[in-house]
Short mmCIF file of C-alpha atoms in Angstrom, two decimals:
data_model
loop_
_atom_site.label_atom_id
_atom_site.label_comp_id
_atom_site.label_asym_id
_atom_site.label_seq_id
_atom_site.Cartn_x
_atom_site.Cartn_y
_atom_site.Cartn_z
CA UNK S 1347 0.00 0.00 0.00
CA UNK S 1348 2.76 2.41 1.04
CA UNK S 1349 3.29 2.37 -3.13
CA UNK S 1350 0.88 4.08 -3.74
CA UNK S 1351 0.41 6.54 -0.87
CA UNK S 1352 4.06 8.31 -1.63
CA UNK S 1353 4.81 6.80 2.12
CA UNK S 1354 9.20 6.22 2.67
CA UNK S 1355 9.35 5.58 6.69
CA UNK S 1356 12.91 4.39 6.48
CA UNK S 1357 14.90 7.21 6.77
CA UNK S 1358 18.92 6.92 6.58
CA UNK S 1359 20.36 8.34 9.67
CA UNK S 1360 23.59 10.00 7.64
CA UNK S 1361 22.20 11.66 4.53
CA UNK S 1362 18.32 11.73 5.53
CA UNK S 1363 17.19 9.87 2.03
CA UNK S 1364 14.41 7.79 2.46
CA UNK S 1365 13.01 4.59 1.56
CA UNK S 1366 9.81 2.32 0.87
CA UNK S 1367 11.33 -0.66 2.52
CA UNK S 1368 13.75 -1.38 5.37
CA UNK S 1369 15.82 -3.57 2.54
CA UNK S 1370 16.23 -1.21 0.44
CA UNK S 1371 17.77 1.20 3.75
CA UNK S 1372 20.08 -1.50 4.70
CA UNK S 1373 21.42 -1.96 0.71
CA UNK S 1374 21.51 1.87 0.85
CA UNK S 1375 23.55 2.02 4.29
CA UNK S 1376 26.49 0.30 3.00
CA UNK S 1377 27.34 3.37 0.79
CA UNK S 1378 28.48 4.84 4.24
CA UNK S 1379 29.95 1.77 5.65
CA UNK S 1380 33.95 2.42 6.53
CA UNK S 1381 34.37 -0.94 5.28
CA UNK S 1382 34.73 1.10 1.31
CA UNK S 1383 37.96 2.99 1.19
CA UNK S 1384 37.14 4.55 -2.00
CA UNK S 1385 35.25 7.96 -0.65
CA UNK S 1386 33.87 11.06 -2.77
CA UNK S 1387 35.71 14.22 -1.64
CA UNK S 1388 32.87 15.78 -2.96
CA UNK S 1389 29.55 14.42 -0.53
CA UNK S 1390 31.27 11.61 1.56
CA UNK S 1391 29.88 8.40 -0.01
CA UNK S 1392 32.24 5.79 -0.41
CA UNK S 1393 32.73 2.61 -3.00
CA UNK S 1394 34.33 -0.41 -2.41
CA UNK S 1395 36.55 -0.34 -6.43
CA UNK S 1396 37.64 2.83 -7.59
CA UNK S 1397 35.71 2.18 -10.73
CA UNK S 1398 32.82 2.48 -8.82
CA UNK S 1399 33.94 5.98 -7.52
CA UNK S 1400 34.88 7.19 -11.20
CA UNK S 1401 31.31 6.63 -12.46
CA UNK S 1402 30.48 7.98 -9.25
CA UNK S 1403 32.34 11.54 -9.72
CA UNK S 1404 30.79 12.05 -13.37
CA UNK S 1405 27.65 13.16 -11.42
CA UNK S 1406 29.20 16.04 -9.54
CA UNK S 1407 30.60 17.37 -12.97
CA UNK S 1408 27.81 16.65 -15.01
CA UNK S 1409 29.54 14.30 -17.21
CA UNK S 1410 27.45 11.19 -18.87
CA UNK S 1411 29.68 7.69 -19.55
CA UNK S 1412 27.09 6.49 -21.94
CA UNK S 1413 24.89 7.42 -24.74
CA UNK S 1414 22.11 6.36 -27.34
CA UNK S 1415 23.64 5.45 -30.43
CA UNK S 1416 19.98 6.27 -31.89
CA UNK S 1417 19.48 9.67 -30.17
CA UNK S 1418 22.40 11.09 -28.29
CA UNK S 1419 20.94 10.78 -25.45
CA UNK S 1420 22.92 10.35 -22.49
CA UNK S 1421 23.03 8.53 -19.27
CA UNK S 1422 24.97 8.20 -16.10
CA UNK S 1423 24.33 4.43 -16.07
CA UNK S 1424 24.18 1.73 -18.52
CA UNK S 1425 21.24 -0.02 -16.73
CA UNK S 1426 19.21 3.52 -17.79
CA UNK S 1427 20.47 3.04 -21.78
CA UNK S 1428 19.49 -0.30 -21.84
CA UNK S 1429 15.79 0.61 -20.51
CA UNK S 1430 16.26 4.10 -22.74
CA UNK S 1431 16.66 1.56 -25.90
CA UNK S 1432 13.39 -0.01 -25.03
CA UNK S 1433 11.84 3.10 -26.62
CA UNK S 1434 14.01 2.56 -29.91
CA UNK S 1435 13.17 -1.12 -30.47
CA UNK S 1436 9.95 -1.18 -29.32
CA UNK S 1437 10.20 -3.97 -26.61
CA UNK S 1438 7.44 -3.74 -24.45
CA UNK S 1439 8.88 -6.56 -21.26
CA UNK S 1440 5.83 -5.19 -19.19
CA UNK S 1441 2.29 -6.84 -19.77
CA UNK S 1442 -1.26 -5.90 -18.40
CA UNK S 1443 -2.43 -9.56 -17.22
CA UNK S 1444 -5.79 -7.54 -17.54
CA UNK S 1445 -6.48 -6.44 -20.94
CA UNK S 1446 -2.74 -7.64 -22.48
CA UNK S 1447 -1.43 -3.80 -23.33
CA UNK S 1448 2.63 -3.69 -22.93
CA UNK S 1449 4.84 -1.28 -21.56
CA UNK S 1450 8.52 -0.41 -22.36
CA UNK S 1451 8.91 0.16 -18.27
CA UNK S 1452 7.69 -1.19 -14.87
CA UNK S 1453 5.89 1.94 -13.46
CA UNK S 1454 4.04 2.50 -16.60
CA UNK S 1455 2.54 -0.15 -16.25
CA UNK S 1456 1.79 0.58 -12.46
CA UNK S 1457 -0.15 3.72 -13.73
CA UNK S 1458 -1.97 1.90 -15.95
CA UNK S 1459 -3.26 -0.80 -13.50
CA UNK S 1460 -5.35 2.10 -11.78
CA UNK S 1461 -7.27 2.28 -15.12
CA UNK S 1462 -8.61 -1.27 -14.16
CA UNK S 1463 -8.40 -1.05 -10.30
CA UNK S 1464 -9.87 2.57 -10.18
CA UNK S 1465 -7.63 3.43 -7.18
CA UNK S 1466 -7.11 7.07 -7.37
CA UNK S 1467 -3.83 7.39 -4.70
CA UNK S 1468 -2.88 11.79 -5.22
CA UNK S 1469 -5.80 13.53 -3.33
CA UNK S 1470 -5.90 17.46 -2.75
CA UNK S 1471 -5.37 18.80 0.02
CA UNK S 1472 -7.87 21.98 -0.50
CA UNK S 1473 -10.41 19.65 -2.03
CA UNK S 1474 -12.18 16.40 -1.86
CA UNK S 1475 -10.95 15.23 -5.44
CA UNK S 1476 -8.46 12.62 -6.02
CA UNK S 1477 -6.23 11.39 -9.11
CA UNK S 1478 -5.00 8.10 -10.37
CA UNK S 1479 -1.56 10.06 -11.75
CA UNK S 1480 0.67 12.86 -10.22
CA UNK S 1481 0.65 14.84 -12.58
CA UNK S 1482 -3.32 15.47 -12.99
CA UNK S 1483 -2.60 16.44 -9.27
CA UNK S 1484 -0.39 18.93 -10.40
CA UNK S 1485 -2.33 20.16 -13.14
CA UNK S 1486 -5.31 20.79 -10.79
CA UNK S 1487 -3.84 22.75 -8.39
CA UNK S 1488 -3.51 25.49 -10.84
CA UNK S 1489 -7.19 25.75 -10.30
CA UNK S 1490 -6.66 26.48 -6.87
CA UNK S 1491 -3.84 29.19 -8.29
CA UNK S 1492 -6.29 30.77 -10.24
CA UNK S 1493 -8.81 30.99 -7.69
CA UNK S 1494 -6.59 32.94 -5.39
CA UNK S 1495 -5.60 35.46 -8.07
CA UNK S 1496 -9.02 35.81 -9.34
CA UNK S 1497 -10.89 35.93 -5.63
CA UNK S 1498 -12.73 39.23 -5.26
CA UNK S 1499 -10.96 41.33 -2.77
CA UNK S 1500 -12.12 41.23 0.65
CA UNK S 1501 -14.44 43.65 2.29
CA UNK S 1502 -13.15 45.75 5.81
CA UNK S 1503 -15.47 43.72 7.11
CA UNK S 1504 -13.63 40.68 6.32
CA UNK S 1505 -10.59 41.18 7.09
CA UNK S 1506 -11.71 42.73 10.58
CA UNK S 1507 -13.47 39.14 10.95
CA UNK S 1508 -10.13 37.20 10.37
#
């Protein structure tokens, strides 16, 4: 359930990120372990091959290893090319057991599973209404925008009252 709530209670202790499961904190914890003697200078994590660390210190200077041979696109990690390429050749390695309709990545098809389920997990918080995606969220709250900049401006009265 915590999925689709948005809920992470497993908070690291050294850098604050957080997590869905208590696994994934204890995979995550390693990256401060002493036991790695290969450290960023830069924001103190640490890797146990200096290989590791080299990938590693392409983030800080905004340097990509890899790229699409298709579209020049490029990516810190080959695990995020090879799920990029998905797009180029069409593979589709996610199914909807439901009505059969593939998907080039895993959370795609999580989104579309609410089309069958009707789960609708991103409520407002100034409203009663509710969304199946994040984004609809975020496009309605511009309603909410607008109706601040277009309210009529208060009376004496009501500001006196408040």
């Amino acid at each position: 359930m915590r999925t689709h709530t948005g809920e992470r209670p497993f908070s690291c202790s050294i850098c604050s990120q957080t997590f869905l499961h208590s696994s994934s904190l204890k995979k995550h914890t390693v990256r401060h372990s002493v036991q790695r003697r290969h450290a960023c200078s830069t924001c103190s994590l640490s890797f146990q091959d200096k290989e590791s660390l080299s990938v590693h210190m392409l983030s800080h200077i905004g340097e990509t290893p890899t790229s699409c041979e298709e579209c020049g696109k490029r990516f810190k990690h080959s695990h995020t090319l090879r799920i990029h390429m998905r797009i180029h050749t069409g593979e589709k390695a996610f199914v909807c057991r439901r009505c059969g309709k593939g998907f080039s990545q895993s959370g795609n098809l999580s989104r579309h599973m609410r089309s069958h389920t009707g789960e609708r997990p991103f409520s407002c918080k100034l409203c009663p209404k509710r969304f199946r995606r994040s984004d609809d969220l975020t496009l309605h709250m511009r309603v909410h925008a607008d109706e601040k900049i277009h309210a009529p401006p208060r009376t004496e009265k009501q500001r006196a009252s408040s």
